[in-house]
Amino acid sequence: WRGSMVAFRPKDKASVFVSNSVTQIEKRGYPAGCPHVNGFKVDNWKQNLRVIYQCFVWSGSAETRKRKAKSCVCHMCGAHLNRLHSCLYCVFFGCFTKKHIHEHAKNKRHNLAIDLLYGGIYCFVCQDYIYDKEMEQIAKEEQRKAWKLQGEKYSTWEPTKRELELLRHNPKRRKMTTNCTIGLRGLINLGNTCFMNCIVQALTHTPLLRDFFLSDRHKCEMQSNSCLVCEMSQLFQEFYSGHRSPHIPFRLLHLVWTHARHLAGYEQQDAHEFLIAALDVLHRHCKDDNGKKANNPNNCNCIIDQIFTGGLQSDVTCQVCHGVSTTIDPFWDISLDLPGSSTPFWPLSPGGDGSTLNGESHLSGATTLTDCLRRFTRPEHLGSGAKIKCSGCHSYQESTKQLTMKKLPIVACFHLKRFEHSAKLRRKIITYVSFPLELDMTPFMASSKENRMNGQYQQSVDVFNDNKYSLFAVVNHQGTLESGHYTTFIRQHMDQWFKCDDAIITKASNKDVLDSEGYLLFYHKQFLEYE
Amino acid sequence: MKMEDMSLSGLDNTKLEALAQDIYSDLVEDACLGLCFEVHRAVKQGYFFLDDTDQESMKDFEIVDQPGVDIFGQVYNQWKNKECVCPNCNRSIAASRFAPHLEKCLGMGRNSSRIANRRIASSNNMNNKSESDQEDNDDVNDNDWSYGSEKKAKKRKSDKVFLHSLKQHIPLVSFIAVRYLFMFCMLCFCPHVIARGPIDF
């Protein structure tokens, strides 16, 4: 087989088997392709090739997929895997692993075959996969068509000849390694705009959001220049540009204020309020990404909803008939009351003192984020002054209300309610709340509550309901209600933390982050799954 | 291994596990093959070198961890003279005073309506008072930009805006697990593509 010489018959349309050395000389004119495809490129070869791609390689629809699965088997051994190849000259499928396609190529002198998994074309003379320009072009078009059928609008980037030339002449490259500043940048304070800067830092370091914008996934359909999503995209470009001087986010401020008028012009700005307003504007502007939006407002699948939107379940239980009325509301953040506010924090549940949950006494240690979440999801007796009309009893009854998480967002944002604005007092609650690096939300899920009510106290490890989250950004407020300053800790490269104080970015330790007061806590789901 | 039609209902757990294992290892093998093809194509078409970096460039971007300087090795507080152009009025404004300027420029501040009314009143009374004089007076009031007082009633309103817009767009996203394949993907770090699997910070 290798190195064997066979007489050359010029009239023979099929290719010639030659020794490797001759092949090398011939290949010099064809860096990625080979001359042996010329025998194939006759008559209606383009259409034939297209048909092969459409039927046997990239099946765009369910029927073509089924047909491919059923018909693509090795004609010699019946295997449907083993790197199945199709001969380009005749209808023959053979597996590569057991060399059945090689046998066919040798016997019939059909020197080209196509890999049915990835569409690569194999030349048995060159004994390698080859990339012929014209055939590659057809392959790309067919692949794009099939992907489009599956709803995938984007294809991988490959450099053109001109781009390759440019890149070869410019060998300097920046790559994101663990000790690299790329992705980090300071932000100029535009006049007490640290409330905006701290949120921008958190958003630009949200992994999924970063990946979305760096993959250039936003295709803008807004007519004017006032798309906030475009500005966000621009922001990521600025952060990854490698510039060391801080960025001036004046356009961002202008856009947010023009689109969220209720926010602009207040002397005192709250970072949490800015976050919600920014997400709202981004969500509205993202709508234009998906053609379906205009007709179907309940089915928003924009990146903001995919990342930030969760479902909060509220169960109201009638104390008389025990009928439960359930509603589910979407949320972008969870606002948690703190001890020290006017509303009592302890006990965590009615009638109990909550002090011996998990064997820990709340009196001994600091309040934890878990404590706040337990309080948030506790059953709350609504009292005789707030009777709810029960559809079971057909009258007003006392009831208890309980909140649980129906669906967790990919990024969970916890807002510690440190700013108290009641009728009598305005103050900042500085109670230290300890929060973990890793958080398991399982106990607060609606499904967990159902399990508890059904008597299943043992929480088996459910592989498919992973509720583990990792902390990746912490927004802190220093100072008083009247005059204060926001900073953000963000996580980069798994275990490195950085402090973002407007224009100044410095390295921080785990301890710095976990010892900080905490105002907005951003957690990212550890494992993502397809929907 | 011949292809055959097979019903899943008659199989016990061990057989199902074995089937799942087969499918999983096939998927893993296919994924590895795909990667090999990508590299092969990149090498043959001559763009594999694109991944290389040069040491000099990488050194330029190393994180600095020393007191008194930020991660870029720059001294703090040297950014006093930055300027920007207001998108509303196209004037060049000092960056650190852009927010109070914008507040007035967009007519949104607490004082903006007062100033506007004053302007209307004085232009009715004194036609010869120039525009620029009045703007100088406005600049005197720039100190109103500070952390001050109320936000209580407005906080409610922003909550309402948020809930209202959300209620119109209740997302119905549900997750179906494809667990096995992406446990494998834990081994692959691809920060430049959308990651499925454990998050790469």
XYZ file of C-alpha atoms in Angstrom:
732
model
C 0.000 0.000 0.000
C 2.495 2.627 1.095
C 5.211 3.510 -1.366
C 3.890 1.119 -3.974
C 4.079 2.196 -7.581
C 1.245 1.618 -10.000
C 1.405 2.267 -13.707
C -0.051 5.567 -14.723
C -2.887 5.345 -17.241
C -3.602 8.804 -18.635
C -7.066 7.812 -19.836
C -8.034 6.608 -16.423
C -10.337 9.120 -14.790
C -9.641 7.799 -11.345
C -6.614 9.053 -9.506
C -3.205 7.498 -9.411
C -1.522 5.867 -6.476
C 2.030 7.165 -6.222
C 4.791 7.075 -3.719
C 4.879 9.617 -0.958
C 7.858 11.530 -2.287
C 6.196 12.286 -5.597
C 3.098 13.360 -3.747
C 5.123 15.886 -1.771
C 6.446 17.544 -4.918
C 3.005 17.709 -6.433
C 1.532 19.153 -3.270
C 3.806 22.187 -3.267
C 1.418 24.063 -5.501
C -1.462 23.264 -3.200
C -0.595 24.173 0.388
C -3.862 23.092 1.919
C -5.480 21.219 -0.954
C -4.125 18.646 -3.373
C -4.103 18.050 -7.121
C -5.964 14.753 -6.815
C -9.333 16.427 -6.566
C -9.177 17.400 -10.243
C -10.415 13.977 -11.208
C -13.482 14.616 -9.131
C -14.194 18.132 -10.346
C -16.021 17.202 -13.515
C -19.604 17.480 -14.763
C -22.053 18.397 -12.041
C -19.663 17.819 -9.138
C -20.690 20.889 -7.154
C -24.301 19.853 -6.929
C -23.362 16.258 -6.148
C -21.129 17.442 -3.336
C -23.882 19.649 -1.953
C -26.269 16.732 -1.875
C -23.756 14.657 0.035
C -23.316 17.416 2.619
C -27.036 17.973 2.961
C -28.032 14.337 3.289
C -25.164 12.693 5.043
C -23.103 15.262 6.890
C -24.965 18.282 8.183
C -28.603 17.437 8.646
C -30.523 20.557 9.509
C -33.916 19.082 10.250
C -35.214 16.220 12.336
C -36.178 14.128 9.303
C -32.805 14.440 7.643
C -31.169 13.540 10.938
C -33.308 10.400 11.196
C -32.558 9.503 7.613
C -28.852 9.972 8.211
C -28.935 7.839 11.327
C -30.752 5.032 9.549
C -28.908 5.012 6.250
C -25.367 5.757 7.242
C -23.872 2.430 8.120
C -20.706 0.767 6.908
C -21.463 -1.335 3.842
C -18.976 -3.905 4.973
C -19.482 -4.355 8.687
C -22.719 -2.517 9.460
C -21.166 -0.192 12.013
C -22.677 3.272 12.228
C -19.819 4.914 14.043
C -16.082 4.224 13.782
C -15.500 7.423 11.803
C -17.776 6.574 8.928
C -16.783 7.964 5.528
C -18.665 8.212 2.277
C -16.921 7.672 -1.038
C -17.161 10.769 -3.230
C -17.346 8.809 -6.479
C -20.032 6.273 -5.670
C -22.576 5.305 -3.084
C -20.448 3.537 -0.534
C -20.106 4.052 3.175
C -17.180 2.577 4.961
C -15.713 2.986 8.384
C -12.284 4.511 8.787
C -11.301 2.729 11.956
C -11.577 -0.723 10.421
C -10.165 0.576 7.128
C -13.203 -0.491 5.155
C -13.250 2.789 3.277
C -9.550 2.347 2.514
C -10.247 -1.040 0.967
C -12.961 0.440 -1.201
C -10.697 3.260 -2.313
C -7.984 0.829 -3.285
C -10.279 -1.603 -5.068
C -12.284 0.937 -7.007
C -9.558 3.535 -7.303
C -11.900 6.091 -5.812
C -9.370 8.254 -4.058
C -11.611 10.721 -2.233
C -13.894 10.174 0.736
C -15.730 12.468 3.104
C -15.929 12.132 6.868
C -19.612 12.070 7.788
C -19.113 13.533 11.217
C -17.232 16.719 10.442
C -17.322 16.930 6.639
C -13.577 16.753 6.095
C -12.376 15.402 2.766
C -9.762 12.659 2.820
C -7.430 11.972 -0.104
C -6.107 8.419 -0.176
C -3.200 9.427 -2.380
C -1.993 12.118 -0.014
C -3.150 10.011 2.928
C -4.371 13.077 4.675
C -7.374 15.353 4.960
C -7.153 18.096 2.395
C -8.749 21.520 2.171
C -9.517 22.451 -1.402
C -10.657 26.047 -1.738
C -13.743 25.445 -3.868
C -14.857 22.405 -1.897
C -14.322 24.241 1.371
C -16.516 27.047 0.122
C -19.343 24.621 -0.633
C -18.871 22.908 2.733
C -19.095 26.219 4.586
C -22.269 27.227 2.786
C -23.981 23.916 3.483
C -22.922 23.996 7.110
C -24.261 27.493 7.546
C -27.563 26.464 5.941
C -27.955 23.493 8.252
C -27.075 25.528 11.336
C -29.554 28.195 10.356
C -32.264 25.558 10.245
C -31.387 24.717 13.811
C -31.616 28.342 14.838
C -27.909 28.974 15.083
C -27.100 32.317 13.510
C -23.391 32.460 14.177
C -20.483 30.602 12.657
C -16.867 30.296 13.679
C -14.399 32.825 12.391
C -11.588 31.860 10.082
C -9.112 34.455 8.843
C -9.041 35.366 5.168
C -5.803 35.357 3.194
C -5.404 39.094 3.637
C -6.040 38.852 7.371
C -3.484 36.059 7.674
C -0.926 38.234 5.936
C -1.613 41.113 8.288
C -1.395 38.882 11.320
C 1.877 37.378 10.163
C 3.361 40.844 9.796
C 2.163 41.836 13.236
C 3.336 39.159 15.627
C 2.487 40.955 18.883
C -0.386 39.173 20.581
C -2.229 39.682 23.826
C -3.653 36.626 25.461
C -5.614 36.324 28.667
C -3.477 34.401 31.093
C -3.828 34.243 34.829
C -1.359 37.022 35.499
C -2.702 39.404 32.898
C -4.322 42.801 33.406
C -6.461 42.459 30.312
C -10.098 42.548 31.285
C -9.441 44.950 34.151
C -9.756 48.689 33.826
C -10.505 51.661 36.039
C -13.454 54.002 35.578
C -13.331 57.778 35.962
C -15.740 59.207 38.495
C -17.924 61.711 36.633
C -19.035 63.513 39.774
C -20.207 61.153 42.518
C -20.944 58.450 39.937
C -19.286 55.673 41.923
C -22.779 54.153 42.172
C -22.592 53.536 38.425
C -18.935 52.534 38.316
C -19.394 49.808 40.900
C -22.233 48.222 38.920
C -20.295 48.447 35.647
C -17.428 46.548 37.266
C -19.784 43.829 38.475
C -21.427 43.488 35.042
C -18.198 43.455 33.045
C -16.964 40.641 35.232
C -20.059 38.489 34.922
C -18.633 35.517 33.005
C -21.664 34.723 30.876
C -22.267 38.360 29.988
C -18.606 38.802 29.139
C -18.690 35.761 26.866
C -21.866 36.990 25.168
C -20.407 40.368 24.277
C -16.937 39.164 23.389
C -18.503 36.651 20.984
C -20.151 39.638 19.353
C -23.603 38.174 19.809
C -25.533 41.400 19.862
C -26.882 42.275 16.442
C -28.432 45.684 16.837
C -31.677 46.491 15.159
C -32.257 49.853 16.759
C -32.342 52.709 14.311
C -30.815 55.434 16.422
C -27.466 55.553 18.199
C -29.039 55.133 21.573
C -28.883 51.383 22.111
C -27.607 50.639 25.584
C -26.673 47.082 24.623
C -24.362 48.461 21.930
C -22.808 50.743 24.528
C -22.361 47.738 26.815
C -20.661 45.910 23.969
C -18.395 48.916 23.504
C -17.639 48.834 27.218
C -16.344 45.275 26.958
C -14.167 46.329 24.024
C -12.727 49.066 26.207
C -12.073 46.696 29.091
C -10.308 44.170 26.876
C -8.408 46.721 24.808
C -5.341 46.581 27.008
C -5.534 50.319 27.736
C -4.127 51.179 31.135
C -5.729 54.559 31.603
C -9.197 54.487 33.132
C -12.212 54.577 30.865
C -14.579 57.563 30.916
C -18.132 56.154 30.927
C -19.880 59.420 30.010
C -21.827 57.919 27.109
C -23.118 55.172 29.367
C -24.353 57.680 31.934
C -26.043 59.730 29.241
C -27.781 56.670 27.762
C -28.984 55.309 31.094
C -30.365 58.703 32.123
C -32.140 59.310 28.838
C -33.727 55.848 28.956
C -34.452 55.750 32.660
C -35.607 59.266 33.377
C -36.940 58.398 36.793
C -33.395 57.759 37.894
C -31.664 60.828 36.567
C -31.244 63.977 38.503
C -31.365 62.630 42.025
C -28.708 63.931 44.267
C -28.342 60.696 46.098
C -27.898 57.659 43.945
C -28.214 54.106 45.063
C -26.130 51.436 43.349
C -28.912 48.880 43.676
C -31.386 51.219 42.036
C -28.928 51.833 39.221
C -28.453 48.090 38.719
C -32.176 47.460 38.325
C -32.626 50.451 36.006
C -29.648 49.400 33.864
C -30.871 45.802 33.600
C -34.313 47.087 32.654
C -33.003 49.290 29.846
C -30.668 46.545 28.596
C -33.562 44.088 28.636
C -35.759 46.474 26.650
C -33.055 47.134 24.105
C -32.181 43.454 23.848
C -35.691 42.761 22.673
C -34.681 43.861 19.218
C -32.217 40.981 19.006
C -34.898 38.375 18.602
C -37.453 38.779 15.852
C -40.057 36.959 17.880
C -40.203 39.554 20.603
C -42.656 41.936 19.025
C -45.333 39.294 18.780
C -44.726 37.361 21.920
C -43.888 39.500 24.956
C -44.128 36.606 27.369
C -41.363 34.696 25.748
C -38.417 36.970 26.192
C -35.212 35.101 25.728
C -32.766 37.971 25.729
C -29.397 37.565 27.368
C -30.472 39.637 30.356
C -33.402 37.368 31.078
C -31.334 34.279 30.476
C -28.756 35.385 32.999
C -30.534 37.419 35.647
C -34.190 36.426 35.772
C -35.370 34.006 38.407
C -38.832 33.019 39.606
C -40.031 33.733 43.122
C -42.852 31.556 44.370
C -45.291 32.949 46.888
C -47.558 30.494 48.700
C -50.452 31.848 50.736
C -51.964 29.180 52.974
C -55.398 29.630 54.473
C -55.322 28.847 58.188
C -58.800 27.375 58.117
C -58.999 25.093 55.107
C -55.249 24.870 54.459
C -55.783 25.605 50.790
C -52.722 27.082 49.120
C -52.774 29.846 46.553
C -49.538 30.071 44.582
C -48.137 32.817 42.405
C -44.771 33.029 40.707
C -43.180 36.383 40.019
C -39.995 37.072 38.094
C -37.119 38.750 39.907
C -33.692 40.127 39.146
C -32.491 40.414 42.707
C -33.434 39.387 46.243
C -33.639 42.174 48.820
C -32.899 40.903 52.320
C -33.802 42.550 55.623
C -31.027 42.806 58.188
C -30.984 42.608 61.978
C -30.937 46.091 63.401
C -33.673 47.427 61.180
C -37.084 48.461 62.503
C -38.641 45.173 61.486
C -37.599 42.395 63.867
C -35.121 39.923 62.411
C -35.187 37.170 65.040
C -36.996 34.806 65.538
C -36.787 33.277 62.073
C -40.113 31.483 62.173
C -43.334 32.140 64.031
C -43.466 30.506 67.400
C -39.903 29.281 67.347
C -36.827 31.130 68.432
C -34.804 29.759 65.529
C -31.722 29.752 67.638
C -30.956 26.082 67.421
C -31.199 25.513 63.669
C -28.401 23.258 62.511
C -27.168 23.103 66.068
C -25.857 26.647 65.884
C -26.962 29.391 68.136
C -27.556 32.672 66.380
C -26.512 34.524 69.473
C -22.936 33.351 69.311
C -21.832 34.211 65.797
C -22.366 36.949 63.291
C -25.447 37.016 61.141
C -24.870 35.041 57.984
C -26.275 35.378 54.507
C -27.934 32.005 55.093
C -29.711 33.484 58.140
C -31.044 36.281 55.959
C -32.203 33.805 53.342
C -33.861 31.622 55.962
C -35.694 34.663 57.213
C -36.678 35.598 53.677
C -38.152 32.165 53.052
C -39.816 31.682 56.440
C -43.578 31.227 56.718
C -44.986 34.542 57.807
C -48.217 34.811 59.670
C -50.150 37.633 58.059
C -52.144 38.528 61.131
C -55.799 39.305 61.739
C -55.461 42.761 60.249
C -54.496 41.368 56.849
C -56.978 38.631 56.059
C -56.923 37.173 52.566
C -60.003 36.031 50.700
C -59.769 32.291 50.494
C -61.266 30.713 47.391
C -61.803 27.472 49.290
C -63.662 28.981 52.249
C -65.245 31.789 50.197
C -64.521 34.226 52.994
C -61.720 36.277 54.494
C -59.404 34.196 56.624
C -56.088 34.547 58.348
C -53.260 33.027 56.441
C -49.549 32.463 56.313
C -47.381 33.490 53.417
C -44.120 31.906 52.380
C -41.623 32.818 49.704
C -39.355 30.248 48.047
C -37.266 30.153 44.903
C -39.069 28.459 42.066
C -36.322 29.034 39.556
C -32.874 30.352 40.247
C -31.199 32.711 37.807
C -27.719 32.016 36.527
C -26.551 35.124 38.351
C -28.184 35.654 41.725
C -27.871 39.142 43.139
C -28.531 39.631 46.855
C -29.270 43.121 48.065
C -28.686 43.667 51.784
C -31.096 46.378 52.826
C -28.679 48.638 54.616
C -30.439 51.908 53.889
C -33.453 52.389 56.052
C -35.972 55.031 55.029
C -38.884 54.783 57.378
C -41.149 57.626 58.422
C -39.217 58.323 61.596
C -35.645 57.511 60.696
C -33.193 57.445 57.872
C -30.039 55.544 58.639
C -27.567 53.041 57.433
C -27.470 49.644 59.065
C -23.874 48.590 59.450
C -24.452 45.167 60.979
C -21.792 42.812 59.730
C -23.262 39.984 57.657
C -20.935 37.160 56.806
C -21.305 35.686 53.339
C -19.626 32.625 51.860
C -17.539 32.138 48.739
C -19.669 29.154 47.803
C -23.399 29.091 48.401
C -25.842 26.218 48.124
C -29.341 27.480 47.443
C -31.017 24.060 47.755
C -32.676 24.679 51.144
C -34.449 27.762 49.770
C -35.896 26.162 46.683
C -39.609 25.592 46.248
C -38.871 21.943 45.505
C -37.061 21.530 48.836
C -40.006 22.959 50.670
C -42.281 20.493 48.924
C -39.994 17.656 49.945
C -40.049 18.794 53.559
C -43.819 19.000 53.535
C -44.054 15.516 52.132
C -41.953 14.227 54.959
C -38.765 13.758 52.965
C -36.224 15.255 55.270
C -33.271 13.466 53.769
C -32.094 15.580 50.900
C -30.590 13.120 48.470
C -27.857 14.452 46.246
C -29.767 15.328 43.131
C -27.319 15.458 40.267
C -29.717 17.256 38.000
C -30.677 20.058 40.340
C -27.409 21.715 41.039
C -27.980 24.808 43.097
C -24.402 25.698 43.915
C -23.235 29.234 43.412
C -19.876 30.999 43.535
C -19.349 34.566 44.667
C -17.839 36.718 41.943
C -18.573 40.353 42.829
C -19.223 42.323 46.015
C -20.347 45.959 46.006
C -19.600 47.814 49.233
C -20.730 51.150 50.536
C -18.439 53.054 52.879
C -19.605 56.017 54.858
C -22.967 57.333 55.964
C -26.314 57.777 54.318
C -25.499 61.408 53.552
C -22.040 60.984 52.202
C -20.606 57.706 51.085
C -18.608 55.917 48.460
C -19.110 52.683 46.533
C -16.384 50.184 45.635
C -16.514 46.707 44.146
C -14.509 43.538 44.643
C -14.481 41.399 41.515
C -13.195 37.941 40.843
C -10.951 37.197 37.914
C -9.262 33.937 36.946
C -10.920 31.698 39.469
C -9.190 32.755 42.669
C -7.882 36.244 42.149
C -9.793 39.152 43.562
C -9.406 42.808 42.676
C -10.703 45.927 44.329
C -12.249 48.445 41.950
C -12.320 51.929 43.439
C -13.320 54.171 40.517
C -10.074 54.681 38.590
C -7.923 52.599 40.912
C -7.713 48.825 40.514
C -5.638 46.919 43.081
C -5.186 43.303 44.023
C -7.225 42.036 46.973
C -7.271 38.881 49.044
C -10.114 36.458 49.839
C -10.011 37.827 53.371
C -10.456 41.440 52.204
C -13.554 40.400 50.324
C -15.124 38.205 52.993
C -14.427 40.701 55.788
C -16.093 43.544 53.932
C -19.518 44.796 54.932
C -21.310 43.727 51.785
C -24.154 45.615 50.134
C -24.737 43.839 46.831
C -23.570 40.255 46.525
C -23.312 38.650 43.090
C -23.260 34.871 42.842
C -22.814 32.869 39.650
C -24.152 29.361 39.119
C -21.278 26.928 39.091
C -22.553 24.516 36.486
C -24.563 25.540 33.463
C -26.882 23.304 31.618
C -28.655 23.626 28.319
C -32.269 24.574 28.384
C -21.724 -3.520 16.108
C -24.800 -3.738 13.968
C -27.598 -1.222 14.248
C -30.835 -2.634 15.499
C -34.176 -1.345 16.656
C -34.563 -1.774 20.334
C -37.198 -0.918 22.876
C -36.036 0.688 26.095
C -38.967 -0.447 28.176
C -37.769 -3.990 28.662
C -34.347 -3.085 29.958
C -33.265 -3.066 33.553
C -31.138 -0.442 35.196
C -27.743 -2.004 34.525
C -28.464 -2.327 30.811
C -29.677 1.254 30.691
C -26.541 2.383 32.514
C -24.407 0.506 30.022
C -26.250 2.129 27.111
C -25.839 5.558 28.651
C -22.159 4.861 29.179
C -21.799 3.852 25.531
C -23.491 6.991 24.308
C -21.369 9.087 26.641
C -18.071 7.612 25.482
C -19.141 8.002 21.836
C -19.910 11.652 22.444
C -16.585 12.214 24.177
C -14.702 10.532 21.361
C -16.522 12.600 18.758
C -15.774 15.783 20.640
C -12.071 14.908 20.801
C -12.072 14.114 17.104
C -13.628 17.482 16.388
C -10.844 19.196 18.255
C -8.233 17.228 16.306
C -9.811 18.289 13.046
C -9.833 21.913 14.135
C -6.131 21.839 14.879
C -5.363 19.903 11.688
C -7.282 22.428 9.600
C -5.641 25.373 11.335
C -2.161 23.964 10.770
C -2.772 23.078 7.125
C -4.401 26.388 6.303
C -1.647 28.227 8.043
C -3.379 30.006 10.886
C -2.392 27.827 13.789
C 0.362 30.276 14.714
C -2.282 32.850 15.665
C -2.402 31.401 19.140
C 1.229 32.236 19.859
C 2.037 35.194 21.992
C 5.296 37.043 22.314
C 6.911 37.267 25.716
C 7.452 40.989 25.511
C 3.793 41.790 25.043
C 2.791 39.471 27.845
C 5.249 41.130 30.224
C 3.710 44.504 29.450
C 0.434 43.263 30.795
C 1.553 41.578 33.968
C -0.352 42.422 37.106
C 1.546 44.637 39.536
C 0.956 44.085 43.232
C 2.817 46.815 45.103
C 1.783 49.499 47.556
C 1.098 52.950 46.191
C 0.444 51.787 42.629
C -2.469 50.082 40.928
C -2.286 46.771 39.017
C -0.920 48.604 35.969
C 1.916 50.018 38.031
C 0.462 53.519 37.864
C 0.434 55.959 40.728
C -2.985 56.779 42.143
C -4.841 59.994 41.413
C -3.118 61.139 38.282
C -6.305 61.352 36.250
C -7.362 64.891 37.072
C -7.469 66.406 33.616
C -9.660 64.047 31.672
C -12.279 65.612 29.427
C -15.257 64.395 27.471
C -17.767 65.766 24.979
C -21.374 66.008 26.133
C -23.594 63.984 23.753
C -26.402 66.418 24.371
C -24.864 69.841 23.860
C -21.504 68.877 22.288
C -19.503 71.002 24.682
C -16.238 69.784 26.099
C -16.659 69.124 29.807
C -14.192 68.075 32.505
C -14.888 64.387 33.136
C -15.136 64.752 36.910
C -17.879 67.365 36.495
C -19.756 65.653 33.708
C -22.588 64.249 35.833
C -23.754 67.578 37.308
C -23.441 69.122 33.860
C -25.539 66.386 32.281
C -28.156 66.667 34.955
C -28.727 70.302 34.013
C -28.149 69.755 30.318
C -30.953 67.176 30.173
C -33.145 69.381 32.340
C -33.571 66.780 35.017
C -32.180 68.173 38.211
C -34.007 69.426 41.226
C -32.857 72.877 40.343
C -33.243 72.598 36.601
C -36.886 73.574 36.518
C -36.205 76.424 38.911
C -33.402 77.684 36.702
C -35.487 77.280 33.581
C -38.346 79.235 35.094
C -35.971 81.917 36.211
C -34.593 82.123 32.718
C -38.035 82.501 31.230
C -38.941 85.155 33.802
C -35.789 87.180 33.324
C -35.866 87.027 29.548
C -39.375 88.454 29.718
C -38.262 91.250 31.998
C -34.795 92.027 30.812
C -34.263 91.416 27.142
C -30.733 92.718 27.134
C -29.362 90.231 29.675
C -27.133 87.822 27.735
C -27.302 84.010 27.783
C -23.815 83.554 29.038
C -24.369 85.640 32.158
C -27.211 83.461 33.197
C -25.186 80.318 32.646
C -22.494 81.632 34.915
C -25.093 81.949 37.637
C -26.120 78.369 37.032
C -22.611 77.102 37.527
C -22.584 78.545 41.004
C -25.242 76.045 41.972
C -23.156 73.057 40.973
C -22.615 72.145 44.603
C -26.129 70.781 44.797
C -24.590 67.589 43.436
C -23.869 65.757 46.620
C -25.334 63.000 48.667
C -28.231 64.763 50.248
C -31.705 63.877 51.099
C -34.707 62.050 49.907
C -35.030 59.034 47.766
C -37.801 57.192 49.594
C -40.820 57.987 47.383
C -38.754 57.644 44.248
C -37.515 54.236 45.285
C -41.088 52.971 45.256
C -41.586 54.366 41.806
C -38.522 52.689 40.400
C -39.712 49.384 41.878
C -43.028 49.877 40.126
C -41.392 50.594 36.791
C -39.289 47.479 37.181
C -42.151 45.173 38.183
C -44.399 46.539 35.491
C -41.913 45.998 32.733
C -41.040 42.571 34.107
C -44.633 41.440 34.322
C -44.931 41.989 30.629
C -42.023 39.745 29.921
C -42.171 36.764 32.188
C -39.539 34.431 30.899
C -40.255 30.753 30.641
C -36.834 29.221 30.614
C -36.348 25.739 31.888
C -33.134 23.766 32.084
C -32.711 20.222 30.949
C -29.497 18.607 32.107
C -26.889 17.266 29.715
C -24.730 16.417 32.625
C -22.305 13.789 31.442
C -20.894 15.546 28.417
C -20.159 18.723 30.251
C -18.479 17.136 33.200
C -15.947 16.267 30.515
C -15.857 19.863 29.453
C -14.538 20.793 32.912
C -11.172 19.830 31.511
C -11.338 22.301 28.683
C -10.782 25.966 29.338
C -12.073 28.096 26.558
C -12.598 31.591 27.910
C -13.244 33.024 24.526
C -16.363 30.986 23.772
C -19.624 30.815 25.641
C -18.938 28.249 28.318
C -21.264 25.443 29.191
C -20.179 23.676 32.291
C -18.292 25.000 35.275
C -17.832 28.689 35.105
C -14.398 29.973 34.168
C -13.873 33.294 35.869
